[in-house]
CSV table of N, CA and C in Angstrom, one decimal:
chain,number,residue,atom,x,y,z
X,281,UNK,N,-51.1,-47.4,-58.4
X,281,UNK,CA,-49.7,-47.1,-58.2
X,281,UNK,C,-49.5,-45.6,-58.2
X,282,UNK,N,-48.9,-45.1,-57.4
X,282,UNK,CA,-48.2,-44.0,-57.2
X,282,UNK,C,-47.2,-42.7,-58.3
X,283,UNK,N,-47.7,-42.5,-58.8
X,283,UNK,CA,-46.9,-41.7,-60.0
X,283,UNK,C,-45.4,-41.8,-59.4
X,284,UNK,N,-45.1,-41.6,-58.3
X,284,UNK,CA,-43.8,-41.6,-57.7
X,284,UNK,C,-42.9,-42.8,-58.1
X,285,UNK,N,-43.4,-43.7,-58.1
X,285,UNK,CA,-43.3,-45.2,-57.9
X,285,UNK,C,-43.2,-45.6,-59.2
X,286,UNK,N,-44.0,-44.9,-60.5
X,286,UNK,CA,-44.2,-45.9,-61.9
X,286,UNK,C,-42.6,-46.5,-62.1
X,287,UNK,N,-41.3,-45.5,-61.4
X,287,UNK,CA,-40.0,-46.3,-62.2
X,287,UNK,C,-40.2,-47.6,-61.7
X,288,UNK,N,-40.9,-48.3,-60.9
X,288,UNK,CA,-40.3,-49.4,-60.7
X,288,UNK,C,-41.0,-49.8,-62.0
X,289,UNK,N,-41.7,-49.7,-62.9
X,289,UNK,CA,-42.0,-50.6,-64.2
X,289,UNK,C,-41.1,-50.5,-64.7
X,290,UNK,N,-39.8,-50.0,-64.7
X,290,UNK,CA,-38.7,-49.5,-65.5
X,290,UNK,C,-38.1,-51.0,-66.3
X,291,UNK,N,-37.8,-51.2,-67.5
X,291,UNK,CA,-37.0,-52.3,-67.8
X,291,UNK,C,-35.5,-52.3,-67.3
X,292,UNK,N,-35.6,-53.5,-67.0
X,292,UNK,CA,-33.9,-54.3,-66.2
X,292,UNK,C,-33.7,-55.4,-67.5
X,293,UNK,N,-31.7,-55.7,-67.1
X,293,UNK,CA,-31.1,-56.5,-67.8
X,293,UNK,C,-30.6,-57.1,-67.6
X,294,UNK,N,-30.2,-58.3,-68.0
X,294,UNK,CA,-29.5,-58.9,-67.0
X,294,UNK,C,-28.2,-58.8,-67.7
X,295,UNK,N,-27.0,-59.1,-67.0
X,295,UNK,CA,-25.8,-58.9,-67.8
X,295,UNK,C,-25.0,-60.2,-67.1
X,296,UNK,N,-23.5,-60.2,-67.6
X,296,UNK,CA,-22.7,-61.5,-67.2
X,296,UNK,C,-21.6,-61.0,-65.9
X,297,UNK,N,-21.5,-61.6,-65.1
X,297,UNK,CA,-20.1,-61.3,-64.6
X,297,UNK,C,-19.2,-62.3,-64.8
X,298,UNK,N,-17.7,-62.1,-65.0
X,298,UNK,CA,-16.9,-63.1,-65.5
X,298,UNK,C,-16.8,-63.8,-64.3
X,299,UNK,N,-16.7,-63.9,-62.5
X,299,UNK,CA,-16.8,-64.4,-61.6
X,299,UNK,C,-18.0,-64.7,-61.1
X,300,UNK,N,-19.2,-63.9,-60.7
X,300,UNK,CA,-20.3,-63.8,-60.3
X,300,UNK,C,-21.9,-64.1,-60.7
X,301,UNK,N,-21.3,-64.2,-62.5
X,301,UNK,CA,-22.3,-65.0,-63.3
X,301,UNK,C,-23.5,-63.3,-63.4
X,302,UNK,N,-24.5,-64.3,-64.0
X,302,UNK,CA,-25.8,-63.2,-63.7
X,302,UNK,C,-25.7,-62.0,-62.8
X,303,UNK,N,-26.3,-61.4,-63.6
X,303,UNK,CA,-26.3,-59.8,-62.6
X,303,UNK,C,-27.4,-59.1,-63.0
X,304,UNK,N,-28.3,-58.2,-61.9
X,304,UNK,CA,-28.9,-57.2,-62.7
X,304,UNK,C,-28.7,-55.5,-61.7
X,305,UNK,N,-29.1,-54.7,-62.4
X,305,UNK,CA,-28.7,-53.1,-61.9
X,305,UNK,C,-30.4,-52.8,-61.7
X,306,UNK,N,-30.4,-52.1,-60.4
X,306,UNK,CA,-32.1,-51.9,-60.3
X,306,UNK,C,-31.5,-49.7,-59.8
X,307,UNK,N,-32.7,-49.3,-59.4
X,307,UNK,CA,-31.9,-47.9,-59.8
X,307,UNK,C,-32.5,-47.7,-58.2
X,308,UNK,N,-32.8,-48.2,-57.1
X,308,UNK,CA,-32.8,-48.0,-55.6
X,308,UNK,C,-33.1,-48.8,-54.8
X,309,UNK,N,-33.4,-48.6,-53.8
X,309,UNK,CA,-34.0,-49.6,-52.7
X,309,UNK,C,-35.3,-49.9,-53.0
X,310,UNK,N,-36.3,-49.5,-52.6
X,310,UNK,CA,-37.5,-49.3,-53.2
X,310,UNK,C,-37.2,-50.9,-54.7
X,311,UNK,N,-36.7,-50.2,-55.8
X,311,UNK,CA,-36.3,-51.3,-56.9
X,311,UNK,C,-36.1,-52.1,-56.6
X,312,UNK,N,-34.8,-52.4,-55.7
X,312,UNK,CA,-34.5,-53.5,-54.5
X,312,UNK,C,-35.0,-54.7,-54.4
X,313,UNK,N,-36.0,-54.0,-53.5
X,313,UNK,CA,-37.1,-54.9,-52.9
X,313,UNK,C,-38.0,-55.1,-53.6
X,314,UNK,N,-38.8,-54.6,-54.3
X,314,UNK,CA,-39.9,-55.2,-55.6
X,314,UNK,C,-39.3,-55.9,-56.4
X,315,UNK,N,-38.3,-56.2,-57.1
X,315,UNK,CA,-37.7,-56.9,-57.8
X,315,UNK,C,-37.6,-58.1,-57.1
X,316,UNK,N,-36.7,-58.0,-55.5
X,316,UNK,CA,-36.0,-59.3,-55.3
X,316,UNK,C,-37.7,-60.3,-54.8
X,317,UNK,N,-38.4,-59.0,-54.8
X,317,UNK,CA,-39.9,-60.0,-54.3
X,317,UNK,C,-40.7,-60.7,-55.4
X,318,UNK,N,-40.4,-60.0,-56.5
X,318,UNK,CA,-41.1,-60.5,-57.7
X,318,UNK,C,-40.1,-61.8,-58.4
X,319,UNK,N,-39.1,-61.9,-58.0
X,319,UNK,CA,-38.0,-62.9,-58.8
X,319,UNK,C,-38.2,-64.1,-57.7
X,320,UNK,N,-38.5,-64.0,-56.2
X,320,UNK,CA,-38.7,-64.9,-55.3
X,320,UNK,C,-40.2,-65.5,-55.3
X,321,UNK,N,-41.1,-64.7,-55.1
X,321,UNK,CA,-42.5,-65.5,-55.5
X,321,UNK,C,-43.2,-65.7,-56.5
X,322,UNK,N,-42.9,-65.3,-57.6
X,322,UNK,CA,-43.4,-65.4,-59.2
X,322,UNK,C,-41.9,-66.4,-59.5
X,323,UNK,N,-40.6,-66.6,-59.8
X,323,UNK,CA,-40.1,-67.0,-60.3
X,323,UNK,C,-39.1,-68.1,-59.5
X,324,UNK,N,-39.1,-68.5,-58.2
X,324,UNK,CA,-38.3,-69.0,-57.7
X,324,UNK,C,-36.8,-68.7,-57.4
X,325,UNK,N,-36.4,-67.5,-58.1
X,325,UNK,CA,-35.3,-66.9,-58.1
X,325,UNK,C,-34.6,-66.5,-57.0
X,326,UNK,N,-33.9,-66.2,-56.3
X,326,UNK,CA,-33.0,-65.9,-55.3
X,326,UNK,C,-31.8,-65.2,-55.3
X,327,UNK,N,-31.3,-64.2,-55.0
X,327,UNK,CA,-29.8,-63.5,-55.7
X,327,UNK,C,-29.3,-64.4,-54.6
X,328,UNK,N,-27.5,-64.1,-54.9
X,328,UNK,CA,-26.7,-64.5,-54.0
X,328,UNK,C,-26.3,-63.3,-53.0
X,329,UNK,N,-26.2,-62.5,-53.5
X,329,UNK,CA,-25.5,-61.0,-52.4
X,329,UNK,C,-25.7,-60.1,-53.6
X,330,UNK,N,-26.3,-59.3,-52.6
X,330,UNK,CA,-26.4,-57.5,-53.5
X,330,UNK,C,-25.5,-56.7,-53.1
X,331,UNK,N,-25.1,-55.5,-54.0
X,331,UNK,CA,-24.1,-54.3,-53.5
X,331,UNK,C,-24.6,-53.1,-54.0
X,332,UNK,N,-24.2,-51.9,-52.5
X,332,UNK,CA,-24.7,-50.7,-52.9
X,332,UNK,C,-24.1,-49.7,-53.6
X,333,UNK,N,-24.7,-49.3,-55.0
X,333,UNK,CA,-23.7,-48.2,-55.9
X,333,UNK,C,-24.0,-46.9,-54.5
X,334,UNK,N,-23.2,-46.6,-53.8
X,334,UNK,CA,-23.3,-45.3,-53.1
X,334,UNK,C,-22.9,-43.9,-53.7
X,335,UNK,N,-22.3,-44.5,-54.9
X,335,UNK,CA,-22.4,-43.4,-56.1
X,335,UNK,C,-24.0,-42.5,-56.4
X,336,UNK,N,-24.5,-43.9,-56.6
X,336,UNK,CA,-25.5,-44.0,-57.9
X,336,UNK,C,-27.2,-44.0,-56.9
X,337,UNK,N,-26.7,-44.6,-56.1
X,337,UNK,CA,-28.2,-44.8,-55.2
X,337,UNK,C,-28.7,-46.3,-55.7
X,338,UNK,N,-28.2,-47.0,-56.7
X,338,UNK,CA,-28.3,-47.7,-57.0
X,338,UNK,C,-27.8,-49.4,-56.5
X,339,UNK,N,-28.9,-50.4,-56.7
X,339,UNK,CA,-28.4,-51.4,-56.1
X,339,UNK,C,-27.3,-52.7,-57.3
X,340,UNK,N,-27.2,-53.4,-57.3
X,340,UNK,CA,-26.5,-54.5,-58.1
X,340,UNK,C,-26.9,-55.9,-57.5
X,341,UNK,N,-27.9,-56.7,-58.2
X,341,UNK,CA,-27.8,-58.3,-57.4
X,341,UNK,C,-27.1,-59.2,-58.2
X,342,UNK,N,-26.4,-59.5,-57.3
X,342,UNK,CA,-25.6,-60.7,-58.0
X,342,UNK,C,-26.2,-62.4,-57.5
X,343,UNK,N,-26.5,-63.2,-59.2
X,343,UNK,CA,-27.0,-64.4,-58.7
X,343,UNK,C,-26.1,-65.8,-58.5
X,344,UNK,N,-24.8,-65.5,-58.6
X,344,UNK,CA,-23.8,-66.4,-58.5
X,344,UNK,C,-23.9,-67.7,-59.1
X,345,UNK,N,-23.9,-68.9,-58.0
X,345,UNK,CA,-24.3,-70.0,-58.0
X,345,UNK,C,-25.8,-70.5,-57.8
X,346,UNK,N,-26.7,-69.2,-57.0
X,346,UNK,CA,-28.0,-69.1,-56.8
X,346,UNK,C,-29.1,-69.6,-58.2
X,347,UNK,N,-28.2,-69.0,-60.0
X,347,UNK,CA,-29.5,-69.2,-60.9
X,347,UNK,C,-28.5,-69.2,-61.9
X,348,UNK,N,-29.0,-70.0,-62.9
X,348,UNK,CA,-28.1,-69.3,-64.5
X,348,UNK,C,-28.3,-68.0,-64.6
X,349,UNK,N,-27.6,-68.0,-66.1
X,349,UNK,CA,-27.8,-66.7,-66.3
X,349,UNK,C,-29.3,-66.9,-67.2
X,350,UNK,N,-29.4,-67.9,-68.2
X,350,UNK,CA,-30.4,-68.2,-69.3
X,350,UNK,C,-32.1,-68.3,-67.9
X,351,UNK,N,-31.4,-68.4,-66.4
X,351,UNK,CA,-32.9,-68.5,-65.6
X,351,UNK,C,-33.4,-66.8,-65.3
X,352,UNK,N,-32.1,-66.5,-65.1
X,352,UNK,CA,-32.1,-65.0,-64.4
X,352,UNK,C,-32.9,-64.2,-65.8
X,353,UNK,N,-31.9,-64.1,-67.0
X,353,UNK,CA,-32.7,-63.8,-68.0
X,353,UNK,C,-34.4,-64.4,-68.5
X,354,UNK,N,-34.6,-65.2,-68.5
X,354,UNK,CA,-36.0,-65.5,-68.9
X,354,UNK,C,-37.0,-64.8,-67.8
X,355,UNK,N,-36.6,-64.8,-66.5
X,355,UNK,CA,-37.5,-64.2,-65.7
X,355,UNK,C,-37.8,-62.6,-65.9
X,356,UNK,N,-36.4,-62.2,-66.0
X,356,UNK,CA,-36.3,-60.9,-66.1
X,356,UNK,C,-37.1,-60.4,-67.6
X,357,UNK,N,-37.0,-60.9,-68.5
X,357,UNK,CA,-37.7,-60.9,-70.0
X,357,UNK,C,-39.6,-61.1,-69.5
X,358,UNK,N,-39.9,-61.8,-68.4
X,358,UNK,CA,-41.3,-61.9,-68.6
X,358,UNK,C,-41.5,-61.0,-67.9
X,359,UNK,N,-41.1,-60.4,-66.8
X,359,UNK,CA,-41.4,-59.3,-65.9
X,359,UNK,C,-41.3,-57.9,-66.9
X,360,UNK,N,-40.5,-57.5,-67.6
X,360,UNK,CA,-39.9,-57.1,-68.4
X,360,UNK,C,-41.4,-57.1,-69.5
X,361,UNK,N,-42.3,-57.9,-69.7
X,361,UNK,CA,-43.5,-58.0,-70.7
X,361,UNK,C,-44.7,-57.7,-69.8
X,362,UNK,N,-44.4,-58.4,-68.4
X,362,UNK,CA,-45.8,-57.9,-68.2
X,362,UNK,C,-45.9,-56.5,-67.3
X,363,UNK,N,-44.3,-55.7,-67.1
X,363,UNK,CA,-44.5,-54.2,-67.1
X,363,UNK,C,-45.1,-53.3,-68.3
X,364,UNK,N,-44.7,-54.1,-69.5
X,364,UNK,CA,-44.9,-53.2,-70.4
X,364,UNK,C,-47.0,-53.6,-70.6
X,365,UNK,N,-47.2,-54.6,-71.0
X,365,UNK,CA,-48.6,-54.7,-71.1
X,365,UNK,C,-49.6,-54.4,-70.1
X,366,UNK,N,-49.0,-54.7,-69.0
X,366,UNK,CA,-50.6,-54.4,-68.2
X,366,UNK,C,-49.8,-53.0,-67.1
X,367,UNK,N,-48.9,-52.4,-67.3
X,367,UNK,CA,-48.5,-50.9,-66.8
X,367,UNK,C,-48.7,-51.0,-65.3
X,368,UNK,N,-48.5,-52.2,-64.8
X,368,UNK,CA,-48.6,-52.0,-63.2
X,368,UNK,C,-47.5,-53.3,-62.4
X,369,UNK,N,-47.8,-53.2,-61.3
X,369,UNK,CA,-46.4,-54.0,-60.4
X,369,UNK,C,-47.1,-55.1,-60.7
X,370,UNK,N,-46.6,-56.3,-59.9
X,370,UNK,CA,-46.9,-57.7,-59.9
X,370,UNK,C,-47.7,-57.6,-58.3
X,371,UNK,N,-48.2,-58.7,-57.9
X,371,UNK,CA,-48.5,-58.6,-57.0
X,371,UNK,C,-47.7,-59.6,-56.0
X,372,UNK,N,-47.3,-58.9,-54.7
X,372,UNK,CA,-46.1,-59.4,-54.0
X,372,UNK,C,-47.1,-58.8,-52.5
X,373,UNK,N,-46.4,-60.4,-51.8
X,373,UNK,CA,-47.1,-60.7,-50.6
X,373,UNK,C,-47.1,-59.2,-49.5
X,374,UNK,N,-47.3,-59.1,-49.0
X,374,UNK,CA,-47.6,-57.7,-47.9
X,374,UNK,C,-46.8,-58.0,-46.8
X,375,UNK,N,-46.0,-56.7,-46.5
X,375,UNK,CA,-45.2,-57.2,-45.3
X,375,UNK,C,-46.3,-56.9,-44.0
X,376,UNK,N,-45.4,-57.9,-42.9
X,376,UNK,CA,-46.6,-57.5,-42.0
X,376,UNK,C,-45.4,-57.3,-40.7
């Protein structure tokens, strides 16, 4: 991995929305996409619609009807363990 790149090991959270249910804050595009790749082929996960902080650079996915929050959270909690123990990404299919 790319010293550039280590934030994506960064820890995420998930949080509640009173309409939208589950939510998590990733801190770019790049985040984005590794995340929504790692929640879809490791976890079955799926957001419902993302939004751009154009403040922040930052993204927001919202899981709606797509996941609980207790699914959204558990995934996020293991990803979340195996950033910290083995210090590298997950392995996610290759675009072609």
């Amino acid at each position: 991995m790319l010293e550039e790149f280590r934030y994506l090991l960064s820890p995420i959270n998930v949080k509640q929305h009173p309409e939208w249910g589950a939510y998590i804050e990733l801190i770019d595009y790049e985040h984005k996409d590794y995340i929504e790749d790692v929640l879809c082929e490791h976890f079955g996960l799926e957001y419902a619609f993302s939004l751009n902080e154009d403040d922040t650079g930052g993204y927001i996915l919202y899981f709606a009807e797509n996941a609980t929050f207790d699914a959204v959270d558990k995934a996020v909690n293991e990803i979340n363990q195996y950033h910290k123990i083995n210090n590298k990404e997950y392995k996610v299919a290759p675009y072609t």
